[in-house]
Amino acid sequence: MSLEFLIQRTNGKARTGRLITPHAEIETPVFMPVGTVASVKGVPQDLLEELGAQIILGNTYHLYLRPGVETVRKMGGLHGFMSWRRAILTDSGGFQVFSLSELRKVTEDGVTFRSHLDGSSHFFSPESAMEAQIGLGADIIMAFDECTEYPADQARMRASMEMTARWAARSKQYFEERKHEVPWARVGTDAFVRPEGRSPESSTAWGDSKVVSLSDGVEVELHSAGRTNASVPTQSLFGIVQGGMERALRKESAERTIEIGFPGYAIGGLSVGEPRELTCEIVESTLEHLPKDKPRYLMGVGTPEEIVKYANLGVDMMDCVLPTRAARHGLLFTSEGKVSIKQARYASDPGPLDPKCHCKVCQRYSRAYLRHLYASNEVLAQVLNTIHNLSFYLDTMQRVRHSILLGEEYRFLSGAGLGRNLEL
Amino acid sequence: MSLEFLIQRTNGKARTGRLITPHAEIETPVFMPVGTVASVKGVPQDLLEELGAQIILGNTYHLYLRPGVETVRKMGGLHGFMSWRRAILTDSGGFQVFSLSELRKVTEDGVTFRSHLDGSSHFFSPESAMEAQIGLGADIIMAFDECTEYPADQARMRASMEMTARWAARSKQYFEERKHEVPWARVGTDAFVRPEGRSPESSTAWGDSKVVSLSDGVEVELHSAGRTNASVPTQSLFGIVQGGMERALRKESAERTIEIGFPGYAIGGLSVGEPRELTCEIVESTLEHLPKDKPRYLMGVGTPEEIVKYANLGVDMMDCVLPTRAARHGLLFTSEGKVSIKQARYASDPGPLDPKCHCKVCQRYSRAYLRHLYASNEVLAQVLNTIHNLSFYLDTMQRVRHSILLGEEYRFLSGAGLGRNLEL
């Protein structure tokens, strides 16, 4: 009802399918651009739609600090707040607290941490992380987990994994009790949701849409009619598998998370400093313990080569700041490998960034111009570079899906060293 | 041939018409967004087209320093370099040297100045400024002038005005001798011009377009076929009237500049710190001495109210950094007056920035979201704010043109204080 996952075709371990959420039908495997504080940095929402992004990610930690959950909730959740009509996923804040905040203190209750913005003190528990994510109103939200640092010893990895399992149960319990509080389910002057991209045959399943006049005379379209209506979709809560770099602990974590029961499962706690080979090994072994009929989400990964590799291993969803962050550093992914556009060798290069790319940047601008924008510190450099890198990632994933449908394994033809030795 | 100016309708002192340049037909009066270093800060070229910008401005001083004239020339001029197919105007560098560089030394020959980027020493003369502007290849270029500082005494204003007149004659002489060197007139592997927006009846006047294969296999379309072809259009050089804040000197400057003879005339040396009332008085009196059948360009002006006022006085072209710079400071122009989007009062405001505006920002985003983007220092704030402000300026000018056609005088209905007390 709130989430459907239909596998269309499998090819070895890889599979392609459709993930149907309240706001969008998503073709999988999917790459999700990161929009940390309700903006994919530098890219307007209509351009993200044009690029084919069906789902984007928001960071609960950042949004909780700024603009605050209540502000977002009053606008109908993230969809209304940022005027994004397709799907959204929020993380639980666990990883951000782990990676960004200082003076973090973890107890059984939850985590006390200081804001990276102003040093103010805050507390996240499974319950408060769910409360925040329900207020933010993403289609898919994540259980509150503890991301285990790397390296960590066996005892620490086990204790952390067990804490994550207990927190997953608490997350689910809170979510089940309060999931009908999602802002879309409320009819009020502050609700503001305009769903888009539902296929005709499924659109009625969520109830007819309804136009409501707000107090200031603005008319908004709501697609649900009240909190007690059982046919109204809610968010979907995914569980997260932890267990450090230990295969046995990962297996146990998977089993315990599945026992609690979620409509989708994520692999967390990777890309925390471990060698890339180890990441891959843990992903591959963990995937074996996840249900085949549920979406599998690998968090915070990776380079273009890696997202292809993991999709071929059976991962359905991935997110990563790499394409957007690299773009801001002038590092661009192309079919011919990485291009560091700041280099003087491109100063008079009249060719497109990537001759095989159909994005609007490669169709219109030269390497010389992109190099000039970067060298001159022009904001347009970030805008154009981000559009290209996201296009490259989203197009890559589309080709992967196409290959799976054809029963072939997609590989980069060239691209040797794509994403290797990234120093950002 | 290289410039036509057709007045369609006059209404009091105001007039609306068409300015036909090699790359675009421009409806006047026109507001020209400023793209200092070959980019209107934060806005991709296709969006500028969507906003209806028919001509944009580039700054010779900045482009000369970075990326350098030769780099731009080799790409076919600014049109090829930045992939802008409509019209471009470059200033002469005179005003930027006046306002930006340190240790400026002015002699009869020209100006020695230090780069604001790295302190390196450079020299601009009427001849070198023409050489630079021919290399940059804008449709309209400006004579090299001396911008008189404010305040200045009578002797200083006269001397400066006379220098500008002598420099205008030198500018014209150099330009006439070398104007066929404009990059569009060259057929070579580095030429890169794709004209757009020519009306069918006039497109053949410039000769048929021609597809040329470059050495790297890229095909580009050229719209001219050789430097000796007399039917090939060139750039147009405009003269600039100076004379400080003295009406008699302005009159004399206009007469001397007209005597040299240019296809268009600009009023320079204003908005240099004088009271707004004085600016208006000088503009009004100077306009009386400019030929009615030639385009009149008021440089570096102004607020939304001012551009309306000057258009009603008979100015045909204006440019100003205000809409783009104000946008970066969160200051937005609306039909209801100025909005400082950073203010906390907008934090939960679900309404559009300007309910009467049809731009894509007002059609999609709330004030709350724009306020959040600005407060969070997100790049998208600059992008969206700039799109709105430019849209407001361009739409305002379109309404002015419409009013002139209808024989009415356009005035802001509300907008009290629009652009007043700007502290950027």
GROMACS .gro file of N, CA and C in nm, chain A residues 132-240:
model
  327
  132ALA      N    1   1.123   1.309   1.395
  132ALA     CA    2   1.177   1.405   1.299
  132ALA      C    3   1.147   1.361   1.156
  133GLN      N    4   1.169   1.233   1.128
  133GLN     CA    5   1.151   1.185   0.991
  133GLN      C    6   1.003   1.180   0.951
  134ILE      N    7   0.917   1.156   1.046
  134ILE     CA    8   0.773   1.162   1.013
  134ILE      C    9   0.736   1.306   0.981
  135GLY      N   10   0.790   1.401   1.057
  135GLY     CA   11   0.763   1.542   1.030
  135GLY      C   12   0.818   1.587   0.896
  136LEU      N   13   0.932   1.533   0.858
  136LEU     CA   14   0.992   1.569   0.729
  136LEU      C   15   0.914   1.505   0.614
  137GLY      N   16   0.851   1.391   0.641
  137GLY     CA   17   0.756   1.335   0.546
  137GLY      C   18   0.813   1.276   0.418
  138ALA      N   19   0.934   1.220   0.423
  138ALA     CA   20   0.988   1.153   0.305
  138ALA      C   21   0.906   1.027   0.276
  139ASP      N   22   0.914   0.975   0.155
  139ASP     CA   23   0.845   0.850   0.121
  139ASP      C   24   0.906   0.732   0.195
  140ILE      N   25   1.039   0.733   0.205
  140ILE     CA   26   1.110   0.624   0.271
  140ILE      C   27   1.196   0.685   0.381
  141ILE      N   28   1.187   0.630   0.500
  141ILE     CA   29   1.268   0.680   0.610
  141ILE      C   30   1.348   0.564   0.668
  142MET      N   31   1.449   0.596   0.748
  142MET     CA   32   1.544   0.495   0.792
  142MET      C   33   1.543   0.479   0.943
  143ALA      N   34   1.559   0.354   0.990
  143ALA     CA   35   1.571   0.328   1.133
  143ALA      C   36   1.694   0.400   1.188
  144PHE      N   37   1.688   0.437   1.315
  144PHE     CA   38   1.801   0.505   1.378
  144PHE      C   39   1.905   0.400   1.416
  145ASP      N   40   2.024   0.414   1.362
  145ASP     CA   41   2.128   0.313   1.382
  145ASP      C   42   2.254   0.377   1.440
  146GLU      N   43   2.344   0.293   1.487
  146GLU     CA   44   2.475   0.343   1.523
  146GLU      C   45   2.574   0.297   1.417
  147CYS      N   46   2.640   0.393   1.357
  147CYS     CA   47   2.740   0.361   1.257
  147CYS      C   48   2.870   0.329   1.329
  148THR      N   49   2.920   0.207   1.311
  148THR     CA   50   3.041   0.165   1.381
  148THR      C   51   3.164   0.225   1.314
  149GLU      N   52   3.251   0.283   1.394
  149GLU     CA   53   3.373   0.344   1.338
  149GLU      C   54   3.466   0.237   1.282
  150TYR      N   55   3.560   0.278   1.198
  150TYR     CA   56   3.659   0.184   1.145
  150TYR      C   57   3.797   0.239   1.170
  151PRO      N   58   3.892   0.161   1.221
  151PRO     CA   59   3.875   0.020   1.261
  151PRO      C   60   3.810   0.010   1.399
  152ALA      N   61   3.753  -0.108   1.427
  152ALA     CA   62   3.694  -0.134   1.559
  152ALA      C   63   3.720  -0.281   1.592
  153ASP      N   64   3.732  -0.312   1.721
  153ASP     CA   65   3.759  -0.453   1.754
  153ASP      C   66   3.628  -0.531   1.758
  154GLN      N   67   3.643  -0.661   1.773
  154GLN     CA   68   3.529  -0.753   1.767
  154GLN      C   69   3.421  -0.718   1.869
  155ALA      N   70   3.463  -0.690   1.991
  155ALA     CA   71   3.366  -0.660   2.097
  155ALA      C   72   3.289  -0.533   2.065
  156ARG      N   73   3.361  -0.435   2.018
  156ARG     CA   74   3.297  -0.307   1.985
  156ARG      C   75   3.199  -0.324   1.869
  157MET      N   76   3.242  -0.400   1.766
  157MET     CA   77   3.155  -0.422   1.650
  157MET      C   78   3.028  -0.495   1.692
  158ARG      N   79   3.043  -0.596   1.780
  158ARG     CA   80   2.924  -0.671   1.826
  158ARG      C   81   2.831  -0.582   1.908
  159ALA      N   82   2.889  -0.509   2.003
  159ALA     CA   83   2.806  -0.424   2.090
  159ALA      C   84   2.730  -0.322   2.006
  160SER      N   85   2.799  -0.264   1.909
  160SER     CA   86   2.738  -0.162   1.825
  160SER      C   87   2.626  -0.221   1.740
  161MET      N   88   2.653  -0.339   1.685
  161MET     CA   89   2.552  -0.406   1.602
  161MET      C   90   2.427  -0.439   1.685
  162GLU      N   91   2.451  -0.484   1.809
  162GLU     CA   92   2.337  -0.521   1.895
  162GLU      C   93   2.256  -0.397   1.934
  163MET      N   94   2.328  -0.289   1.961
  163MET     CA   95   2.258  -0.163   1.991
  163MET      C   96   2.171  -0.124   1.872
  164THR      N   97   2.227  -0.133   1.751
  164THR     CA   98   2.151  -0.098   1.630
  164THR      C   99   2.025  -0.185   1.618
  165ALA      N  100   2.037  -0.313   1.654
  165ALA     CA  101   1.921  -0.402   1.647
  165ALA      C  102   1.812  -0.358   1.746
  166ARG      N  103   1.855  -0.325   1.868
  166ARG     CA  104   1.756  -0.280   1.968
  166ARG      C  105   1.693  -0.147   1.923
  167TRP      N  106   1.776  -0.059   1.869
  167TRP     CA  107   1.724   0.070   1.822
  167TRP      C  108   1.629   0.051   1.703
  168ALA      N  109   1.657  -0.051   1.621
  168ALA     CA  110   1.568  -0.078   1.507
  168ALA      C  111   1.429  -0.116   1.556
  169ALA      N  112   1.424  -0.198   1.662
  169ALA     CA  113   1.294  -0.239   1.717
  169ALA      C  114   1.220  -0.118   1.774
  170ARG      N  115   1.295  -0.032   1.844
  170ARG     CA  116   1.232   0.089   1.900
  170ARG      C  117   1.186   0.182   1.787
  171SER      N  118   1.268   0.193   1.682
  171SER     CA  119   1.230   0.277   1.567
  171SER      C  120   1.099   0.229   1.508
  172LYS      N  121   1.090   0.096   1.489
  172LYS     CA  122   0.970   0.042   1.427
  172LYS      C  123   0.848   0.064   1.514
  173GLN      N  124   0.867   0.040   1.644
  173GLN     CA  125   0.751   0.055   1.732
  173GLN      C  126   0.697   0.199   1.730
  174TYR      N  127   0.790   0.295   1.741
  174TYR     CA  128   0.746   0.436   1.738
  174TYR      C  129   0.679   0.467   1.605
  175PHE      N  130   0.742   0.422   1.497
  175PHE     CA  131   0.690   0.451   1.363
  175PHE      C  132   0.550   0.396   1.345
  176GLU      N  133   0.528   0.270   1.388
  176GLU     CA  134   0.397   0.208   1.369
  176GLU      C  135   0.288   0.284   1.446
  177GLU      N  136   0.326   0.334   1.563
  177GLU     CA  137   0.228   0.407   1.643
  177GLU      C  138   0.195   0.544   1.586
  178ARG      N  139   0.292   0.606   1.517
  178ARG     CA  140   0.275   0.746   1.480
  178ARG      C  141   0.278   0.772   1.329
  179LYS      N  142   0.283   0.666   1.250
  179LYS     CA  143   0.305   0.688   1.107
  179LYS      C  144   0.193   0.766   1.040
  180HIS      N  145   0.074   0.765   1.102
  180HIS     CA  146  -0.036   0.839   1.039
  180HIS      C  147  -0.025   0.989   1.060
  181GLU      N  148   0.078   1.031   1.133
  181GLU     CA  149   0.099   1.176   1.152
  181GLU      C  150   0.179   1.239   1.039
  182VAL      N  151   0.212   1.160   0.940
  182VAL     CA  152   0.289   1.217   0.827
  182VAL      C  153   0.213   1.336   0.770
  183PRO      N  154   0.282   1.444   0.736
  183PRO     CA  155   0.211   1.567   0.698
  183PRO      C  156   0.117   1.552   0.579
  184TRP      N  157   0.145   1.459   0.487
  184TRP     CA  158   0.054   1.447   0.372
  184TRP      C  159  -0.084   1.401   0.415
  185ALA      N  160  -0.090   1.327   0.527
  185ALA     CA  161  -0.217   1.267   0.567
  185ALA      C  162  -0.306   1.367   0.637
  186ARG      N  163  -0.254   1.486   0.660
  186ARG     CA  164  -0.332   1.586   0.730
  186ARG      C  165  -0.398   1.679   0.630
  187VAL      N  166  -0.522   1.707   0.651
  187VAL     CA  167  -0.584   1.809   0.569
  187VAL      C  168  -0.587   1.935   0.654
  188GLY      N  169  -0.516   2.033   0.613
  188GLY     CA  170  -0.513   2.155   0.693
  188GLY      C  171  -0.456   2.266   0.610
  189THR      N  172  -0.450   2.381   0.667
  189THR     CA  173  -0.405   2.497   0.589
  189THR      C  174  -0.257   2.489   0.556
  190ASP      N  175  -0.186   2.400   0.620
  190ASP     CA  176  -0.043   2.398   0.595
  190ASP      C  177   0.001   2.279   0.510
  191ALA      N  178  -0.093   2.194   0.474
  191ALA     CA  179  -0.053   2.079   0.393
  191ALA      C  180  -0.034   2.122   0.248
  192PHE      N  181   0.057   2.063   0.178
  192PHE     CA  182   0.094   2.115   0.048
  192PHE      C  183   0.167   2.005  -0.028
  193VAL      N  184   0.089   1.921  -0.091
  193VAL     CA  185   0.152   1.809  -0.162
  193VAL      C  186   0.092   1.799  -0.301
  194ARG      N  187   0.174   1.800  -0.401
  194ARG     CA  188   0.126   1.779  -0.536
  194ARG      C  189   0.198   1.660  -0.596
  195PRO      N  190   0.139   1.542  -0.584
  195PRO     CA  191   0.208   1.423  -0.633
  195PRO      C  192   0.225   1.428  -0.784
  196GLU      N  193   0.324   1.360  -0.832
  196GLU     CA  194   0.351   1.361  -0.976
  196GLU      C  195   0.402   1.224  -1.018
  197GLY      N  196   0.375   1.190  -1.142
  197GLY     CA  197   0.438   1.073  -1.200
  197GLY      C  198   0.376   0.940  -1.161
  198ARG      N  199   0.259   0.942  -1.099
  198ARG     CA  200   0.191   0.817  -1.070
  198ARG      C  201   0.136   0.762  -1.199
  199SER      N  202   0.148   0.634  -1.216
  199SER     CA  203   0.090   0.577  -1.337
  199SER      C  204  -0.062   0.572  -1.319
  200PRO      N  205  -0.138   0.587  -1.427
  200PRO     CA  206  -0.284   0.597  -1.416
  200PRO      C  207  -0.347   0.480  -1.340
  201GLU      N  208  -0.298   0.359  -1.364
  201GLU     CA  209  -0.363   0.244  -1.304
  201GLU      C  210  -0.346   0.239  -1.152
  202SER      N  211  -0.246   0.306  -1.100
  202SER     CA  212  -0.225   0.298  -0.956
  202SER      C  213  -0.266   0.426  -0.883
  203SER      N  214  -0.296   0.529  -0.957
  203SER     CA  215  -0.316   0.658  -0.890
  203SER      C  216  -0.439   0.658  -0.800
  204THR      N  217  -0.539   0.584  -0.839
  204THR     CA  218  -0.659   0.585  -0.756
  204THR      C  219  -0.638   0.511  -0.625
  205ALA      N  220  -0.540   0.427  -0.621
  205ALA     CA  221  -0.515   0.349  -0.500
  205ALA      C  222  -0.491   0.440  -0.380
  206TRP      N  223  -0.439   0.558  -0.404
  206TRP     CA  224  -0.412   0.648  -0.291
  206TRP      C  225  -0.530   0.741  -0.262
  207GLY      N  226  -0.642   0.717  -0.329
  207GLY     CA  227  -0.755   0.808  -0.310
  207GLY      C  228  -0.746   0.922  -0.409
  208ASP      N  229  -0.857   0.982  -0.438
  208ASP     CA  230  -0.858   1.091  -0.534
  208ASP      C  231  -0.789   1.213  -0.476
  209SER      N  232  -0.734   1.292  -0.564
  209SER     CA  233  -0.673   1.415  -0.517
  209SER      C  234  -0.782   1.518  -0.492
  210LYS      N  235  -0.750   1.619  -0.421
  210LYS     CA  236  -0.850   1.711  -0.370
  210LYS      C  237  -0.787   1.849  -0.363
  211VAL      N  238  -0.861   1.947  -0.409
  211VAL     CA  239  -0.806   2.082  -0.404
  211VAL      C  240  -0.859   2.153  -0.280
  212VAL      N  241  -0.769   2.208  -0.202
  212VAL     CA  242  -0.807   2.273  -0.077
  212VAL      C  243  -0.763   2.418  -0.082
  213SER      N  244  -0.849   2.508  -0.041
  213SER     CA  245  -0.811   2.649  -0.037
  213SER      C  246  -0.749   2.682   0.097
  214LEU      N  247  -0.633   2.741   0.093
  214LEU     CA  248  -0.567   2.782   0.216
  214LEU      C  249  -0.621   2.919   0.257
  215SER      N  250  -0.589   2.956   0.380
  215SER     CA  251  -0.644   3.080   0.434
  215SER      C  252  -0.599   3.202   0.354
  216ASP      N  253  -0.481   3.192   0.289
  216ASP     CA  254  -0.435   3.308   0.213
  216ASP      C  255  -0.483   3.306   0.068
  217GLY      N  256  -0.577   3.217   0.038
  217GLY     CA  257  -0.635   3.217  -0.096
  217GLY      C  258  -0.562   3.127  -0.194
  218VAL      N  259  -0.450   3.069  -0.153
  218VAL     CA  260  -0.377   2.979  -0.241
  218VAL      C  261  -0.447   2.844  -0.243
  219GLU      N  262  -0.462   2.787  -0.360
  219GLU     CA  263  -0.523   2.655  -0.367
  219GLU      C  264  -0.415   2.548  -0.383
  220VAL      N  265  -0.421   2.449  -0.302
  220VAL     CA  266  -0.325   2.341  -0.315
  220VAL      C  267  -0.397   2.210  -0.336
  221GLU      N  268  -0.327   2.119  -0.401
  221GLU     CA  269  -0.388   1.990  -0.431
  221GLU      C  270  -0.339   1.889  -0.328
  222LEU      N  271  -0.430   1.823  -0.265
  222LEU     CA  272  -0.392   1.720  -0.170
  222LEU      C  273  -0.429   1.586  -0.231
  223HIS      N  274  -0.353   1.484  -0.201
  223HIS     CA  275  -0.390   1.357  -0.260
  223HIS      C  276  -0.436   1.259  -0.154
  224SER      N  277  -0.467   1.308  -0.038
  224SER     CA  278  -0.524   1.219   0.062
  224SER      C  279  -0.626   1.299   0.140
  225ALA      N  280  -0.716   1.228   0.206
  225ALA     CA  281  -0.833   1.300   0.255
  225ALA      C  282  -0.852   1.296   0.407
  226GLY      N  283  -0.755   1.249   0.480
  226GLY     CA  284  -0.776   1.254   0.624
  226GLY      C  285  -0.694   1.149   0.695
  227ARG      N  286  -0.668   1.172   0.821
  227ARG     CA  287  -0.575   1.084   0.890
  227ARG      C  288  -0.634   0.948   0.922
  228THR      N  289  -0.765   0.936   0.922
  228THR     CA  290  -0.823   0.809   0.963
  228THR      C  291  -0.855   0.719   0.844
  229ASN      N  292  -0.832   0.770   0.724
  229ASN     CA  293  -0.862   0.693   0.605
  229ASN      C  294  -0.757   0.583   0.587
  230ALA      N  295  -0.801   0.460   0.594
  230ALA     CA  296  -0.707   0.349   0.591
  230ALA      C  297  -0.639   0.335   0.456
  231SER      N  298  -0.698   0.395   0.351
  231SER     CA  299  -0.638   0.381   0.219
  231SER      C  300  -0.528   0.484   0.194
  232VAL      N  301  -0.508   0.573   0.290
  232VAL     CA  302  -0.403   0.674   0.274
  232VAL      C  303  -0.267   0.610   0.294
  233PRO      N  304  -0.175   0.633   0.202
  233PRO     CA  305  -0.043   0.574   0.220
  233PRO      C  306   0.032   0.644   0.331
  234THR      N  307   0.126   0.575   0.389
  234THR     CA  308   0.215   0.637   0.486
  234THR      C  309   0.357   0.625   0.432
  235GLN      N  310   0.450   0.667   0.514
  235GLN     CA  311   0.590   0.647   0.479
  235GLN      C  312   0.624   0.499   0.496
  236SER      N  313   0.740   0.460   0.446
  236SER     CA  314   0.790   0.325   0.470
  236SER      C  315   0.921   0.335   0.545
  237LEU      N  316   0.933   0.254   0.649
  237LEU     CA  317   1.054   0.254   0.732
  237LEU      C  318   1.143   0.136   0.693
  238PHE      N  319   1.267   0.165   0.658
  238PHE     CA  320   1.363   0.060   0.624
  238PHE      C  321   1.454   0.032   0.744
  239GLY      N  322   1.494  -0.093   0.760
  239GLY     CA  323   1.592  -0.130   0.860
  239GLY      C  324   1.734  -0.118   0.804
  240ILE      N  325   1.831  -0.107   0.893
  240ILE     CA  326   1.971  -0.093   0.850
  240ILE      C  327   2.056  -0.203   0.912
   0.00000   0.00000   0.00000
